[in-house]
Coordinates of C-alpha atoms and ligand atoms in Angstrom, one line a residue:
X1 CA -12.7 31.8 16.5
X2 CA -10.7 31.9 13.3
X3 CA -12.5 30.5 10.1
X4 CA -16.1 28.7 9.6
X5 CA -16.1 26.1 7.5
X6 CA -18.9 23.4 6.5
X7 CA -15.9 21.0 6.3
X8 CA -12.6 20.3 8.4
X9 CA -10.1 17.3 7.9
X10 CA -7.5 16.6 9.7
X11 CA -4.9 15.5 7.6
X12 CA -3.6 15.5 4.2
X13 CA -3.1 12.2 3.1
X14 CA -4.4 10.3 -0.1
X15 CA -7.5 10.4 2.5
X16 CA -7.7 13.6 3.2
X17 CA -6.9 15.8 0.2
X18 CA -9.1 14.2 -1.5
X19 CA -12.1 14.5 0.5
X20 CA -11.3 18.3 0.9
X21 CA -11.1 18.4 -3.0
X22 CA -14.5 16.4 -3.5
X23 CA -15.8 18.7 -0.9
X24 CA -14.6 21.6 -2.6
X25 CA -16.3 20.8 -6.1
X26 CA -19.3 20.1 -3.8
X27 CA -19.2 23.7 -2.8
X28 CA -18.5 23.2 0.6
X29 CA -16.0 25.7 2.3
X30 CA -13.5 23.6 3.4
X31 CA -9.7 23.3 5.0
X32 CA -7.5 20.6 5.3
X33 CA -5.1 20.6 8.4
X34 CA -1.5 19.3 8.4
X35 CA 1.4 18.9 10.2
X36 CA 4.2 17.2 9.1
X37 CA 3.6 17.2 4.9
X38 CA 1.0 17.6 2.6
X39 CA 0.0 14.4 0.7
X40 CA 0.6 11.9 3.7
X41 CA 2.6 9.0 4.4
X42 CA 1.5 8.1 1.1
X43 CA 3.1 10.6 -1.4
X44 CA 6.1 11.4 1.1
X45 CA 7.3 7.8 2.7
X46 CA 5.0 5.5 1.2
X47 CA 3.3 4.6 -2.2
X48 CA 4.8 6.7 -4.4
X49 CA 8.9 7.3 -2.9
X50 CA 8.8 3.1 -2.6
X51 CA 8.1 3.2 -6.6
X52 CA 11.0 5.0 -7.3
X53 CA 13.3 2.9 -5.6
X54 CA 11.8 -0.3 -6.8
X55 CA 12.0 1.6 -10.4
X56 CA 15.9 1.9 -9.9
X57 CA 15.8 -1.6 -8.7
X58 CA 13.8 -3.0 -12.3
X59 CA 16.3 -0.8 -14.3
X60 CA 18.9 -2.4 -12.3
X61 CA 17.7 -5.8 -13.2
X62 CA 17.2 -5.3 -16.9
X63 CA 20.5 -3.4 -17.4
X64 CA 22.5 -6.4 -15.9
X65 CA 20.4 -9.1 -17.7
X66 CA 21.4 -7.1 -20.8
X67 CA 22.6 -9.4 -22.7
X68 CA 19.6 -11.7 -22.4
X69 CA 18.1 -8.8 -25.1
X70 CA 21.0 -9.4 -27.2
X71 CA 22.9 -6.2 -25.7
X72 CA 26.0 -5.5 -24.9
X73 CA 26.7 -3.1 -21.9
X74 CA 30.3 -1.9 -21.8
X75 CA 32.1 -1.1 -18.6
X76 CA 29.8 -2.3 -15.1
X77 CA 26.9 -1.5 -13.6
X78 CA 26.7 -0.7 -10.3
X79 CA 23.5 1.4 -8.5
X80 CA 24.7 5.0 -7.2
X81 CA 22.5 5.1 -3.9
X82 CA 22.7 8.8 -3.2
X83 CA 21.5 9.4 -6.8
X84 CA 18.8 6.4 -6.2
X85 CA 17.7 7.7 -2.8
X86 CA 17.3 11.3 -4.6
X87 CA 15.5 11.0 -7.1
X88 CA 13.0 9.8 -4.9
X89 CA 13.2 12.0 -2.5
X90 CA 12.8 14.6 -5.3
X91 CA 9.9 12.5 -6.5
X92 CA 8.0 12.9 -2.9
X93 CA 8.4 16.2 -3.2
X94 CA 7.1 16.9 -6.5
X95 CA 3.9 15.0 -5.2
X96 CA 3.5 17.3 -1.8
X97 CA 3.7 20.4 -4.0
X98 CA 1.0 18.6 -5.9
X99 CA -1.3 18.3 -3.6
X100 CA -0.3 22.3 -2.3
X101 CA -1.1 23.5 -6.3
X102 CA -4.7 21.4 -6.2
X103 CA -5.4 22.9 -2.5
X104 CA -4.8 26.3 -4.1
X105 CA -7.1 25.4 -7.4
X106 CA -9.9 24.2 -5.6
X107 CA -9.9 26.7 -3.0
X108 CA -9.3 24.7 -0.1
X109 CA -7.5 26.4 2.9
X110 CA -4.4 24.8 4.2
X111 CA -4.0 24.9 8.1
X112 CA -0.6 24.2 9.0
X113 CA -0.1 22.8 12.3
X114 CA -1.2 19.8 14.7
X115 CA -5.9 19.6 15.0
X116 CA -7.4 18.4 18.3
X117 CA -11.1 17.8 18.4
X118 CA -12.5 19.8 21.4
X119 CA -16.1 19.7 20.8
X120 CA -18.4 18.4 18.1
X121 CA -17.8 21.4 15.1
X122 CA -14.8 22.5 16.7
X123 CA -11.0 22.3 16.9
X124 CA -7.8 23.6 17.8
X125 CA -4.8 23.8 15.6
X126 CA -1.3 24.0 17.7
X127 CA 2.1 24.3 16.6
X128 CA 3.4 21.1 15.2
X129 CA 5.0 18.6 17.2
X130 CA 6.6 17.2 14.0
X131 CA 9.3 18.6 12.4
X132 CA 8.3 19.3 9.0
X133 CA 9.3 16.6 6.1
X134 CA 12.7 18.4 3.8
X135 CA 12.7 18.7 1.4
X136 CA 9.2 20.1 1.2
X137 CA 7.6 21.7 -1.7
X138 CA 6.6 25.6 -0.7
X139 CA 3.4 25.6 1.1
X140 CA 0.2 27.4 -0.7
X141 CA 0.6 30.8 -0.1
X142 CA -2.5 32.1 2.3
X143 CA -1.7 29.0 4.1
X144 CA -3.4 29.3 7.8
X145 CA -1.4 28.8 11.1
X146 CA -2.5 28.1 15.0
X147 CA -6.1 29.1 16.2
X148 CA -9.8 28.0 17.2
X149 CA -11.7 26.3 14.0
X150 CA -15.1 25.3 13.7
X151 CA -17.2 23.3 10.8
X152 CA -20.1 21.4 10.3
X153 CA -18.1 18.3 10.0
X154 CA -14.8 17.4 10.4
X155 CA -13.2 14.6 9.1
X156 CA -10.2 12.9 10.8
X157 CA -8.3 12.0 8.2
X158 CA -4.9 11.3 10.2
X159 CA -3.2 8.0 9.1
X160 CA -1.1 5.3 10.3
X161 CA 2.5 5.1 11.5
X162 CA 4.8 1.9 11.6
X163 CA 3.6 -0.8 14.6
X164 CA 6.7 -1.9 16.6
X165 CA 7.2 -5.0 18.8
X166 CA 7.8 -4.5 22.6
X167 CA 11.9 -5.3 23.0
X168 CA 12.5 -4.9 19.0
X169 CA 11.7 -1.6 18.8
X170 CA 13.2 0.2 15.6
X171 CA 15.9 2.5 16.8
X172 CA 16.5 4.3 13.6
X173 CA 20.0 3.3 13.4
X174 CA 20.5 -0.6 13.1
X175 CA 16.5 -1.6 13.4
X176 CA 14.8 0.5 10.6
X177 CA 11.1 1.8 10.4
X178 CA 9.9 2.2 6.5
X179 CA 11.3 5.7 6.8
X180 CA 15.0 5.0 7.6
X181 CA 14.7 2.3 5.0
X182 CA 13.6 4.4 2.2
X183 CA 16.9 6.9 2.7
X184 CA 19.5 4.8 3.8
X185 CA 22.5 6.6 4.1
X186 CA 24.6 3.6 2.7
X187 CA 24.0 0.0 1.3
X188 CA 24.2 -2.7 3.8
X189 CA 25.9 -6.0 2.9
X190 CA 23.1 -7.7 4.6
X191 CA 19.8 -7.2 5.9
X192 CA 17.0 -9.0 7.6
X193 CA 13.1 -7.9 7.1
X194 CA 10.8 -9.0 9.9
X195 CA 7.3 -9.0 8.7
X196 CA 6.7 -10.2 4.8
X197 CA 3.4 -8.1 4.2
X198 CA 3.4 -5.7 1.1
X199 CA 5.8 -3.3 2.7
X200 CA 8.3 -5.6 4.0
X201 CA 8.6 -7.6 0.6
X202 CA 9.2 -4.6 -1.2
X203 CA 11.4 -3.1 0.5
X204 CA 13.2 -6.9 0.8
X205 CA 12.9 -7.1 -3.0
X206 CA 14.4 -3.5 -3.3
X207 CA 17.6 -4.6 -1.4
X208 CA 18.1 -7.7 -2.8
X209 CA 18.1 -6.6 -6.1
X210 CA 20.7 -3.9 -4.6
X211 CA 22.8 -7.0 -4.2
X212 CA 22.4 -6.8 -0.5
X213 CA 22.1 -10.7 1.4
X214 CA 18.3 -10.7 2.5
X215 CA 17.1 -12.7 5.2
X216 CA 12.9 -12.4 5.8
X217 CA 11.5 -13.6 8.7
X218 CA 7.9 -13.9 8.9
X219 CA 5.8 -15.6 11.4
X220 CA 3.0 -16.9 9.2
X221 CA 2.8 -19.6 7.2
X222 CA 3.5 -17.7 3.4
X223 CA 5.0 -15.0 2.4
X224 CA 2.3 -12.3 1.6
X225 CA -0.3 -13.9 4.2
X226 CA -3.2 -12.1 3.1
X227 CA -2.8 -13.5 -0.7
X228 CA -4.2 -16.6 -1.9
X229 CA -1.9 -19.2 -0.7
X230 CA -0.7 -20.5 -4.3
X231 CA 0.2 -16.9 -5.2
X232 CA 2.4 -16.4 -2.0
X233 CA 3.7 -19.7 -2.8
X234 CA 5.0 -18.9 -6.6
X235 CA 6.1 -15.7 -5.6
X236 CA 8.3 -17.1 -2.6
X237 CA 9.8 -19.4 -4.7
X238 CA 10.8 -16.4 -7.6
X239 CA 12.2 -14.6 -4.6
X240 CA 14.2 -17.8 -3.2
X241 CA 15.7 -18.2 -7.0
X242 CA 16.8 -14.8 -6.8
X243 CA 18.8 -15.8 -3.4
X244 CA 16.6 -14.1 -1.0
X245 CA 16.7 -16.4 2.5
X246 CA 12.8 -16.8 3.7
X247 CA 12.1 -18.3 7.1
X248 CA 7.6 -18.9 7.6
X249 CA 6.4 -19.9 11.2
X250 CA 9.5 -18.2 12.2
X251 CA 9.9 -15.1 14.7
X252 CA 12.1 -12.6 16.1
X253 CA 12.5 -13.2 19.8
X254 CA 15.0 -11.0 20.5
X255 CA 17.9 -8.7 18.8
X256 CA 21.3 -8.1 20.3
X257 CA 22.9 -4.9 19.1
X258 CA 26.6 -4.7 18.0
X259 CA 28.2 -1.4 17.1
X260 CA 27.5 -2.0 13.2
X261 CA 24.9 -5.1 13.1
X262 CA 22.6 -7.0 14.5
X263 CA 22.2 -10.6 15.7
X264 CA 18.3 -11.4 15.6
X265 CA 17.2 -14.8 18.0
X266 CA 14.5 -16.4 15.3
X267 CA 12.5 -19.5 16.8
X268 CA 12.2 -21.0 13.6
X269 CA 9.1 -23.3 13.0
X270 CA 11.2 -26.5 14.7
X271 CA 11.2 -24.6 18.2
X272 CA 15.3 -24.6 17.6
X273 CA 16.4 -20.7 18.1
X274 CA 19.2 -19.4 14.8
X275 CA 20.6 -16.5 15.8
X276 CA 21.3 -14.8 12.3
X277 CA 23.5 -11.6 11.8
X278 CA 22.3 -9.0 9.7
X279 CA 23.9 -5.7 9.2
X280 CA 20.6 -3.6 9.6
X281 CA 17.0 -4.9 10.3
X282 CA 13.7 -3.6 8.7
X283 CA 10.9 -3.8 11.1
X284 CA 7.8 -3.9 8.9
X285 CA 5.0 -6.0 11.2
X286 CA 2.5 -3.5 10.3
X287 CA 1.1 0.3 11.0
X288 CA -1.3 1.2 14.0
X289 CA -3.4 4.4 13.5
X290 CA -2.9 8.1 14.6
X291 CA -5.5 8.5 17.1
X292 CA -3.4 9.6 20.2
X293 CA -3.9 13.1 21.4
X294 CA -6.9 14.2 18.7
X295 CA -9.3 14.2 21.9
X296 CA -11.7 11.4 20.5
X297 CA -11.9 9.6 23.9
X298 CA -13.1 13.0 25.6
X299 CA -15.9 13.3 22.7
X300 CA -16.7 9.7 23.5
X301 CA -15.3 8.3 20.0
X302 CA -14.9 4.9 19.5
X303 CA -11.8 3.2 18.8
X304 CA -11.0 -0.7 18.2
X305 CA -7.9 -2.2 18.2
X306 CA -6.2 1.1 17.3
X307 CA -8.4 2.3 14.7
X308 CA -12.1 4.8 14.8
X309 CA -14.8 2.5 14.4
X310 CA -17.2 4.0 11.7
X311 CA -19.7 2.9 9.5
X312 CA -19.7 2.2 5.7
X313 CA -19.8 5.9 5.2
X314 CA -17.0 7.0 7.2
X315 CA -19.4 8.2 10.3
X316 CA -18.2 7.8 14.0
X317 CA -20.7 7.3 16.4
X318 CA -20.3 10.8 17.4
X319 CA -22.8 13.0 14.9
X320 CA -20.4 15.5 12.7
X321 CA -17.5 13.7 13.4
X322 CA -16.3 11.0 10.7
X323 CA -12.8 9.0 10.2
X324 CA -11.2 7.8 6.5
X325 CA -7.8 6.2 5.5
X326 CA -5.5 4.2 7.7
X327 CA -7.7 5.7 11.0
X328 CA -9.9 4.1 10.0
X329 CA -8.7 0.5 9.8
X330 CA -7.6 -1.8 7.0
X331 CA -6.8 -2.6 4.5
X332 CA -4.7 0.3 5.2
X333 CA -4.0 1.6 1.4
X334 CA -4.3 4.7 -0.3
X335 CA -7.1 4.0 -2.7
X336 CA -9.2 2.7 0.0
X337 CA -8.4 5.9 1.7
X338 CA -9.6 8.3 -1.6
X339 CA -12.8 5.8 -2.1
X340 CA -13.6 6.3 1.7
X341 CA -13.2 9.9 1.3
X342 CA -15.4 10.2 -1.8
X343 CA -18.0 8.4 0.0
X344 CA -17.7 10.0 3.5
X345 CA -18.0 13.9 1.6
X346 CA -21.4 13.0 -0.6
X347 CA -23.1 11.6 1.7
X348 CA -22.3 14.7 3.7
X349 CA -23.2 16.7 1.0
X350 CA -26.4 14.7 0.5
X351 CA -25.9 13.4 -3.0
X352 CA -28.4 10.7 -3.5
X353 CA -27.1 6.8 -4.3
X354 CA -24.0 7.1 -2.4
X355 CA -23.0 3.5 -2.3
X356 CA -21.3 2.5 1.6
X357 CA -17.8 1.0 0.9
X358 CA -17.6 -2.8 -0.3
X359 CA -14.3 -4.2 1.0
X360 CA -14.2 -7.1 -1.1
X361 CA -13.8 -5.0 -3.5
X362 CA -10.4 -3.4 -3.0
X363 CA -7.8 -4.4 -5.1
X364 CA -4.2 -5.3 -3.4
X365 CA -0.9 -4.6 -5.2
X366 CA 2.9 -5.1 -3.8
X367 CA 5.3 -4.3 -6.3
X368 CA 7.8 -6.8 -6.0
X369 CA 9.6 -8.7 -8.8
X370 CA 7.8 -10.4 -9.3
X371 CA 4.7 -8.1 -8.6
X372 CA 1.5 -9.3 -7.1
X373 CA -2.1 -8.1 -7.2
X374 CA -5.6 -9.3 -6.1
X375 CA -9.1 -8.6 -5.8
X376 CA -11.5 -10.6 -4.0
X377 CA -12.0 -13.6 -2.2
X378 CA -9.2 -15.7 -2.0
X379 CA -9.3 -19.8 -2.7
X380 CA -9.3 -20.8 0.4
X381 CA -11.4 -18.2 2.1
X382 CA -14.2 -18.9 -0.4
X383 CA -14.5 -22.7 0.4
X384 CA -14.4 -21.6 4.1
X385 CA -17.5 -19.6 3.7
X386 CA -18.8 -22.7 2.3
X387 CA -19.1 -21.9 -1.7
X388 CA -19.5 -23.7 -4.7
X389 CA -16.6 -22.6 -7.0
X390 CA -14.7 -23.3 -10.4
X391 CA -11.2 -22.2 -10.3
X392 CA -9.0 -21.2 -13.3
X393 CA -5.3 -20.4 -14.1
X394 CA -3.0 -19.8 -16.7
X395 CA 0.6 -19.5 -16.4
X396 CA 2.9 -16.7 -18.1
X397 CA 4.9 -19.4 -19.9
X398 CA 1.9 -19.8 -22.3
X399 CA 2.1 -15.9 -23.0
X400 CA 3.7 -15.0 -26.7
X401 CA 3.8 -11.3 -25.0
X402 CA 5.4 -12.1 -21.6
X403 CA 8.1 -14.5 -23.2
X404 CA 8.6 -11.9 -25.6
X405 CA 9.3 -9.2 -22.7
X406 CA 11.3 -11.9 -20.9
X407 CA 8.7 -12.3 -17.9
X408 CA 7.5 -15.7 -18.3
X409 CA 7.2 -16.2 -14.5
X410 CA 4.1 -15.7 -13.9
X411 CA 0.1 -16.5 -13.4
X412 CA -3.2 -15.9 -12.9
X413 CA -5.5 -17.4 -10.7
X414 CA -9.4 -16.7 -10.9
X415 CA -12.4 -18.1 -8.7
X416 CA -15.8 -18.3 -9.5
X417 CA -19.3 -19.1 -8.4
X418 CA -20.0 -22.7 -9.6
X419 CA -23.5 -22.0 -9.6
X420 CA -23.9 -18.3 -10.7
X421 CA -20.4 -18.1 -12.6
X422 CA -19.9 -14.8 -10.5
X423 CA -16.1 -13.5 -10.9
X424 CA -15.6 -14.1 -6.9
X425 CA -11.5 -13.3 -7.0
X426 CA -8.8 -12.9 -9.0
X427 CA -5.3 -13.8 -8.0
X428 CA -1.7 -12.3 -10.1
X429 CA 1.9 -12.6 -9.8
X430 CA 4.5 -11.5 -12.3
X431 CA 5.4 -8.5 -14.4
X432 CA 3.2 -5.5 -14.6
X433 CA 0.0 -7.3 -12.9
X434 CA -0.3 -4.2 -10.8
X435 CA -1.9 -2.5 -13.5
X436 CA -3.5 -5.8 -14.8
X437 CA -5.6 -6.3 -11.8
X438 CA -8.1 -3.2 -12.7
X439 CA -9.7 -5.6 -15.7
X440 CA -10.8 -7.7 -12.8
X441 CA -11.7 -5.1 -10.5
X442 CA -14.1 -3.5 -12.8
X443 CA -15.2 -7.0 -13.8
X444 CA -16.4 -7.7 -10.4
X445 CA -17.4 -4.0 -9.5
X446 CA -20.1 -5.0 -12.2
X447 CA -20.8 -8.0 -10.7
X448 CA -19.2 -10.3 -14.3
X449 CA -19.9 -13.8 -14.9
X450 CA -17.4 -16.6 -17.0
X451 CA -19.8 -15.6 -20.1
X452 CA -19.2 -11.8 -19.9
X453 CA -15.6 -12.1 -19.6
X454 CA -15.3 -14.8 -22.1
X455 CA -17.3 -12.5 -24.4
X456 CA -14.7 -10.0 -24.0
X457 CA -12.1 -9.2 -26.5
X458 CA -8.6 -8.8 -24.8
X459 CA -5.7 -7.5 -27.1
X460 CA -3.2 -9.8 -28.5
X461 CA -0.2 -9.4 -27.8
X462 CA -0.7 -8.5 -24.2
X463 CA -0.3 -10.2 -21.0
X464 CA -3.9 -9.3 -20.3
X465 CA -4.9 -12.8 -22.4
X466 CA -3.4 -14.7 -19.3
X467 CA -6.4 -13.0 -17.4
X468 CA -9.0 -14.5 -20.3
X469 CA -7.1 -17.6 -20.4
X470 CA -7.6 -18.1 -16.8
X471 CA -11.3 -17.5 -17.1
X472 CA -11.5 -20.0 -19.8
X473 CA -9.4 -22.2 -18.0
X474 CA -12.0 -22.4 -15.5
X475 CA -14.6 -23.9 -17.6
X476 CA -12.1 -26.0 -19.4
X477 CA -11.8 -24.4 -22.2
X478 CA -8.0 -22.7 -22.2
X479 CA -7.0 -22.5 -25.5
X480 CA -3.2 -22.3 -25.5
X481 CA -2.0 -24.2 -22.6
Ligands
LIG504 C1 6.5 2.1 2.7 C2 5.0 2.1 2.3 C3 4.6 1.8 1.1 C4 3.2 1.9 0.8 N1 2.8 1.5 -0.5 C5 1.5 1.6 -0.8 C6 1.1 1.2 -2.1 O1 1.9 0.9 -3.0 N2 -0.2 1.3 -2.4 C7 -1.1 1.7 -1.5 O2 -2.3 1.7 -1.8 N3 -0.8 2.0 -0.2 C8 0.5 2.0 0.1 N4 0.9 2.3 1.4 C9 -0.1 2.7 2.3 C10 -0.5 4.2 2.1 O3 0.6 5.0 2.2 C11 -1.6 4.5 3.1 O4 -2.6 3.6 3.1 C12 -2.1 5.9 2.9 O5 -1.1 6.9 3.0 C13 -3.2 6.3 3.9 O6 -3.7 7.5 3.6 P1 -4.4 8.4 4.8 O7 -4.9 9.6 4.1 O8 -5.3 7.6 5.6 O9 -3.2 8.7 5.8 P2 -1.7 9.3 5.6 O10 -1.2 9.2 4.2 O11 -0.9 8.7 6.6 O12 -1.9 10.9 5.9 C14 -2.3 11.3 7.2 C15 -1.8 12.7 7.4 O13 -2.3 13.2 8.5 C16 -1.4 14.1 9.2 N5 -1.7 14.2 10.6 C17 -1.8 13.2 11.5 N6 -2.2 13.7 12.7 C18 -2.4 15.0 12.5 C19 -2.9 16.0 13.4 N7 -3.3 15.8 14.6 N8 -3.0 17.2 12.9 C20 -2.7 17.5 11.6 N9 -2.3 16.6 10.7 C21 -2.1 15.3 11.2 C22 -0.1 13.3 8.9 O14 1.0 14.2 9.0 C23 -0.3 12.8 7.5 O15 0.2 13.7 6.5 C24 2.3 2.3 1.7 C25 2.7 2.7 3.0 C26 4.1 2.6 3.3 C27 4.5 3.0 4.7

């Protein structure tokens, strides 16, 4: 036996690293095991690399609507894609030697290799059966390699990879997973996204601002689905002005595969079957969680639908054993994953007033162009649970600050209790609402009413005002539209 610890995760992700840090400042001894890359999907092929791109891609956009600014851009623009697909590749891996340098400050140890739970308190770490991610930051220097661990707890902290559909399974070469699709080794002239969730828009929003013909195919009724349906609905038609093709109530039936291309069958919501051609496909119908081959069903875990079931503080039904992040079921994003860490490590510590997690209260951002964020219930899932509400918006074009950036597409939708003028959700589209959606987060963290937030002094000029304008627009009272 190798190493005692009072804490073992398994995995490095946005989920994991920070558990082990929390756990660190607890004083808890504690390692973190990984396999593949330090900082997870998250830092290496998800959150952060996607940012990068869709940062080249709003640079893109603002250089060649340059003259809208009264500036003139001599010679053409055109995006370099080896420089684009570098710098975020160099990006990922300034953010996995991150998380190695804060391993090394807190004085976690780093196991490298692949865990297996093979009792309660104990696992084994074998060589990887992944090949490590290049480029890869250096790992911290005493990291640990292959043996017998045991701990008090461990924590499996080991993510999600992409979900694929029996007979269109990505192949890595026509029919892309998110990772082939972040580094693609040249443009394609067209391509066609099956699946419009968060990671298929942006990567559809990525391309098309590339200048690549993008055809989205999703089998729900909006774009988005899990938004509110009159955000989807303004974003879809932003995306359609910008020429991207979107098909609802439509699926993929079957792909045929030419040496170079593909030709998708899509039963479009008539029944009829188009067969459209595409030069590569992005699968992107969702991500199913790690837990093959961590020995959870020989410890008599248990596991729905893909995911360890636990409770609102991260514990299995297996004592000493508890599940955070993507394993753990949706919504599968990286501040749930850090929130459900935080929680899972005080309560092992014993800190007093640890709060379970409150799902309603997770924001949801997909950086598109325009973006999208949310928080909350949604309008139509707050009538169905039979509530009383006021609703409010207030549209960008009313905004002195957005039509002074040039964003004027744009709005914001919020949803209150009728009765208690509780803040029940708050919808966003257009620029920059990604960081926007906090105000509303913390609003309803606190549990706000219309008064609070009407009481509230919002900066002027900012598009923040849209988010009081709303609110007031909910009682009736908007004062510039
Ligand atoms: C393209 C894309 C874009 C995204 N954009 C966003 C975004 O903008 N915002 C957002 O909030 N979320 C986003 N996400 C989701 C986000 O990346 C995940 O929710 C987050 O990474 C989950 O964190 P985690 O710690 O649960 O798991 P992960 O980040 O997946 O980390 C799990 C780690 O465990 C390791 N591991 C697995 N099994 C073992 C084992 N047996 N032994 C040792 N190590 C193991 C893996 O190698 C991995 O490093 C995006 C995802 C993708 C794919």
């Amino acid at each position: 036996m190798a190493e005692n610890y009072d804490v073992i995760i398994i995995g490095s992700g946005p989920g994991g690293y920070i558990a082990a840090i929390r756990a660190a400042q607890l004083g808890l001894k504690t390692a973190v095991v990984e396999r593949e890359h330090l900082a997870g999907i998250c830092s290496n092929w998800g959150c952060i690399p996607t940012k990068a791109l869709l940062r080249s891609a709003e640079v893109l956009h603002l250089a060649e609507h340059a003259k809208n600014y009264g500036l003139k851009l001599e010679g053409s623009i055109s995006p370099d894609l080896k420089a684009i697909v570098e710098r975020s590749r160099g990006i990922a891996q300034r953010m996995n030697g991150g998380v190695g340098f804060l391993m090394k400050k807190n004085k976690v140890d780093v196991i490298w290799g692949e865990a297996k739970l093979t009792k309660p308190g104990q696992i084994v770490v074998s060589k990887s059966s992944k090949k490590p991610m290049e480029p890869q930051a250096p790992l911290p220097k005493n990291t640990l390699g292959e043996g017998t661990y045991s701990a008090k707890h461990i924590i499996v902290a080991t993510g999600a990879r992409p979900r694929a559909l029996p007979g269109i399974e990505p192949d890595g070469k026509l029919i892309w997973t998110y990772f082939e699709a972040m580094v693609p080794p040249e443009m394609p002239k067209s391509l066609l996204v099956m699946g419009s969730g968060a990671i298929g828009i942006e990567f559809a929003s990525f391309y098309r601002t590339m200048g690549v013909e993008v055809t989205v195919v999703e089998v729900m009724p909006a774009v988005m689905p899990v938004e509110d349906a009159e955000i989807s609905a303004f974003a879809k038609k932003q995306f359609e002005k910008q020429g991207m093709k979107i098909h609802l109530e439509a699926k993929v039936t079957k792909v045929e595969k030419g040496a170079n291309s593909v030709i998708a069958h899509v039963e479009m919501k008539d029944g009829k079957v188009e067969k459209i051609t595409a030069d590569r496909m992005i699968s992107a119908v969702g991500v199913q969680g790690n837990i093959e081959n961590l020995g959870l069903e020989a410890l008599g875990i248990k596991t729905d639908r893909g995911c360890i079931v636990i409770d609102g503080y991260g514990k299995t039904n297996v004592p000493g054993i508890y599940a955070i992040g993507d394993v753990a079921g949706p919504p599968m994003l990286a501040h749930k994953a850090e929130h459900e860490a935080v929680i899972c490590v005080e309560k092992i510590a014993g800190l007093p007033n640890v709060h379970p997690m409150d799902k309603l209260k997770i924001p949801g951002c997909t950086y598109c162009n325009p973006q999208v964020a949310s928080v909350g219930l949604t309008e139509a899932r707050a009538k169905a649970e039979g509530k009383d509400i006021r609703v409010g918006r207030f549209p960008f074009v009313a905004n002195g600050k957005a039509i002074a950036l040039g964003e004027d597409q744009g709005m914001v939708k919020t949803i209150f209790d009728k009765k208690t003028g509780q803040l029940l959700g708050a919808h966003l589209v257009g620029a920059e609402v990604t960081e926007l959606i906090q105000g509303f987060v913390v609003a309803m963290n606190l549990e706000t009413t219309e008064e609070e937030l009407m009481h509230t002094i919002f900066p002027h000029p900012t598009i923040s005002e849209t988010m009081k304008e709303s609110v007031l627009d909910a009682y009736g009272r908007a004062l510039n539209a």
